Coordinates of C-alpha atoms in Angstrom, one line a residue:
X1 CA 235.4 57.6 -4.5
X2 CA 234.7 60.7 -5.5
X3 CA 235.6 62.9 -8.8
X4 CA 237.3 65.5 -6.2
X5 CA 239.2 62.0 -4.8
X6 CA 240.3 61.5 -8.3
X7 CA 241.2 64.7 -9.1
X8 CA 243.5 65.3 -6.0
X9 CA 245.1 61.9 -6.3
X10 CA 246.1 62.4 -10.0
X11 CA 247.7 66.2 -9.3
X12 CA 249.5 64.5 -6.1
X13 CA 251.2 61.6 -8.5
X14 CA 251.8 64.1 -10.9
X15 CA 253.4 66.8 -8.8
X16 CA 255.4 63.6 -7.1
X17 CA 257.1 62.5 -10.5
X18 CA 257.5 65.3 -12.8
X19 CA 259.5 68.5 -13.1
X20 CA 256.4 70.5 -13.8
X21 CA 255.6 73.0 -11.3
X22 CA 252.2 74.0 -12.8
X23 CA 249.4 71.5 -12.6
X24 CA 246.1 72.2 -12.0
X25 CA 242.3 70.5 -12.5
X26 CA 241.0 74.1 -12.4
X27 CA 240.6 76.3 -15.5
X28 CA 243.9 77.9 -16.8
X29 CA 243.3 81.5 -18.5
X30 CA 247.1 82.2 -18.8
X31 CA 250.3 80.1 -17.7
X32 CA 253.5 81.2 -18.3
X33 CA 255.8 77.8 -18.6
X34 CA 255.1 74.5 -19.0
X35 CA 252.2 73.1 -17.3
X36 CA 249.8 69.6 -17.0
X37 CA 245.6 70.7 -16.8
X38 CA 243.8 67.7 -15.5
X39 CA 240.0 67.2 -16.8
X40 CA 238.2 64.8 -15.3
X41 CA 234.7 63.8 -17.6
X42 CA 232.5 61.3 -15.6
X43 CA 231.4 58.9 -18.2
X44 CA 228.6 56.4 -16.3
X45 CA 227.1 55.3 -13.2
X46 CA 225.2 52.2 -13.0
X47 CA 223.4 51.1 -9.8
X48 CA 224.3 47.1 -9.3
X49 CA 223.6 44.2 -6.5
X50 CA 220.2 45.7 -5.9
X51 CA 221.4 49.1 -5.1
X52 CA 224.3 48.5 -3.3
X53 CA 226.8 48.9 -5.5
X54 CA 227.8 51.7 -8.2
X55 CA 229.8 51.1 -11.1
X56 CA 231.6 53.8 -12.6
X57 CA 233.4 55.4 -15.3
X58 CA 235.7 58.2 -15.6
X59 CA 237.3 59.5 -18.4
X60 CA 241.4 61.4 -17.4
X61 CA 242.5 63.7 -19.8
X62 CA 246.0 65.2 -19.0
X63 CA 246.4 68.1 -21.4
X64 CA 250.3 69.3 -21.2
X65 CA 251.4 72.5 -22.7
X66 CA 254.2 74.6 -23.1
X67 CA 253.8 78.0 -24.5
X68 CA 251.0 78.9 -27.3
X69 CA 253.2 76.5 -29.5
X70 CA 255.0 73.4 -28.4
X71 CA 257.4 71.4 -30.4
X72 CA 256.2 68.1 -30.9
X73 CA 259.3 66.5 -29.7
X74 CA 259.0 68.3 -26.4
X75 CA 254.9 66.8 -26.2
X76 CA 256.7 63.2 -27.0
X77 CA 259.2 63.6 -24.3
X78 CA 256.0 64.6 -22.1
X79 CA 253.4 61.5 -23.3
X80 CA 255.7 59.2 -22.7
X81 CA 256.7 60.1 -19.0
X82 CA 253.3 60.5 -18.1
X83 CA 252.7 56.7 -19.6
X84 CA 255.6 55.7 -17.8
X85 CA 254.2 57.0 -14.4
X86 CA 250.6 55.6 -14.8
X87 CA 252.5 52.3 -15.9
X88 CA 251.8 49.3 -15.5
X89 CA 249.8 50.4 -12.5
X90 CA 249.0 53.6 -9.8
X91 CA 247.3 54.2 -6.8
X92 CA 244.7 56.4 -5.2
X93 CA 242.8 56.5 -1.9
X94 CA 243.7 52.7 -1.4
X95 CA 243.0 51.4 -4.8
X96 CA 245.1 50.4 -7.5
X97 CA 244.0 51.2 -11.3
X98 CA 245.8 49.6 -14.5
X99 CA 243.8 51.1 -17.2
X100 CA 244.6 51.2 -21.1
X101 CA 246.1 55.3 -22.3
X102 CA 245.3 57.0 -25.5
X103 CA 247.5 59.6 -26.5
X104 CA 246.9 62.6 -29.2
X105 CA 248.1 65.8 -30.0
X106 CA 245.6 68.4 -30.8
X107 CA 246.5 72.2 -31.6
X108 CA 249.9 71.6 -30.5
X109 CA 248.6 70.2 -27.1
X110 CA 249.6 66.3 -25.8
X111 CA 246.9 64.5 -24.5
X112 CA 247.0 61.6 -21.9
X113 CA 243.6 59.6 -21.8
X114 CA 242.5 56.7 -19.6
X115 CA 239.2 55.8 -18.8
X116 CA 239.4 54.4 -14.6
X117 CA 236.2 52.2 -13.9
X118 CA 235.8 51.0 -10.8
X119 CA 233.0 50.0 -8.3
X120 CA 231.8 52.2 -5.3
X121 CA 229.7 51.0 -2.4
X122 CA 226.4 52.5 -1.6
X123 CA 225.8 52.9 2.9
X124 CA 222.6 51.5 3.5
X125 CA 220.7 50.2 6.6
X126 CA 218.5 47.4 6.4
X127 CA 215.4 47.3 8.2
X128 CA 215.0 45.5 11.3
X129 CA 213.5 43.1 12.6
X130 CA 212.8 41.7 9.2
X131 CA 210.5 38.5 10.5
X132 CA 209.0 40.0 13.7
X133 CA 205.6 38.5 12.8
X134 CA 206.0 35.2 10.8
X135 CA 204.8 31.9 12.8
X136 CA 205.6 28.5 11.5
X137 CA 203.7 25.5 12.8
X138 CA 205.8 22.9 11.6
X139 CA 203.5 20.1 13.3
X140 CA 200.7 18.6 11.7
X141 CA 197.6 19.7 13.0
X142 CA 195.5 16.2 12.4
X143 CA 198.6 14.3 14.6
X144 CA 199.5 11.8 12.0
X145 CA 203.4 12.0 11.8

């Protein structure tokens, strides 16, 4: 799964369930309304089962914003939908992720945070034939059995 794969996912949940017609995992120079800004911060990849697995880590951060000042009530309205869409689970690309949200307002901007770890598979092809010289003589040699 990819960051892109995430990224779409998320936007495609959030355009399905809210109002909010601006929402974007782009940079924003200027909005108008009310709009959701998805960053995505990849957090760790660690090879496993001899290289054919990847754990990873992603870090979420839906940033939701109003005009250049938004009322808190109107961010609180706004965490707790999002928490109530991501809850108690959501899908993308097949797979299901439950992960635990943080929420924080900073500079009159709500934040929704959740960390998605999950494992990816790594295509590999093994090398064949693996035993195309071995010989076993399982017979004693000196013909005492």
């Amino acid at each position: 799964m990819t960051l892109a794969d995430i990224r779409n996912g998320i936007i495609k949940i959030l355009r399905e369930n809210t109002e909010i017609e601006d929402i974007t995992g782009e940079d924003i120079t200027q909005a108008g309304g009310p709009f959701l800004h998805l960053q995505l911060v990849p957090l760790s990849s660690k090879t496993a089962a001899a290289g054919h697995w990847v754990d990873k880590e992603v870090l979420v951060d839906i940033a939701y914003m109003e005009k250049l000042v938004t009322s808190n009530e109107k961010i609180y309205m706004m965490l707790e939908e999002l928490d109530g869409i991501f809850k108690p689970f959501f899908s993308i690309g097949g797979r299901a992720f439950s992960p635990a949200a943080q929420m924080d307002i900073t500079d009159d901007v709500g934040h929704y945070k959740m960390t998605l770890a999950f494992t990816d598979t790594v295509p590999f092809e093994e090398a064949y034939p693996l035993a195309e010289n071995l010989r076993i003589d399982w017979r004693r040699q000196d013909g005492v059995t």
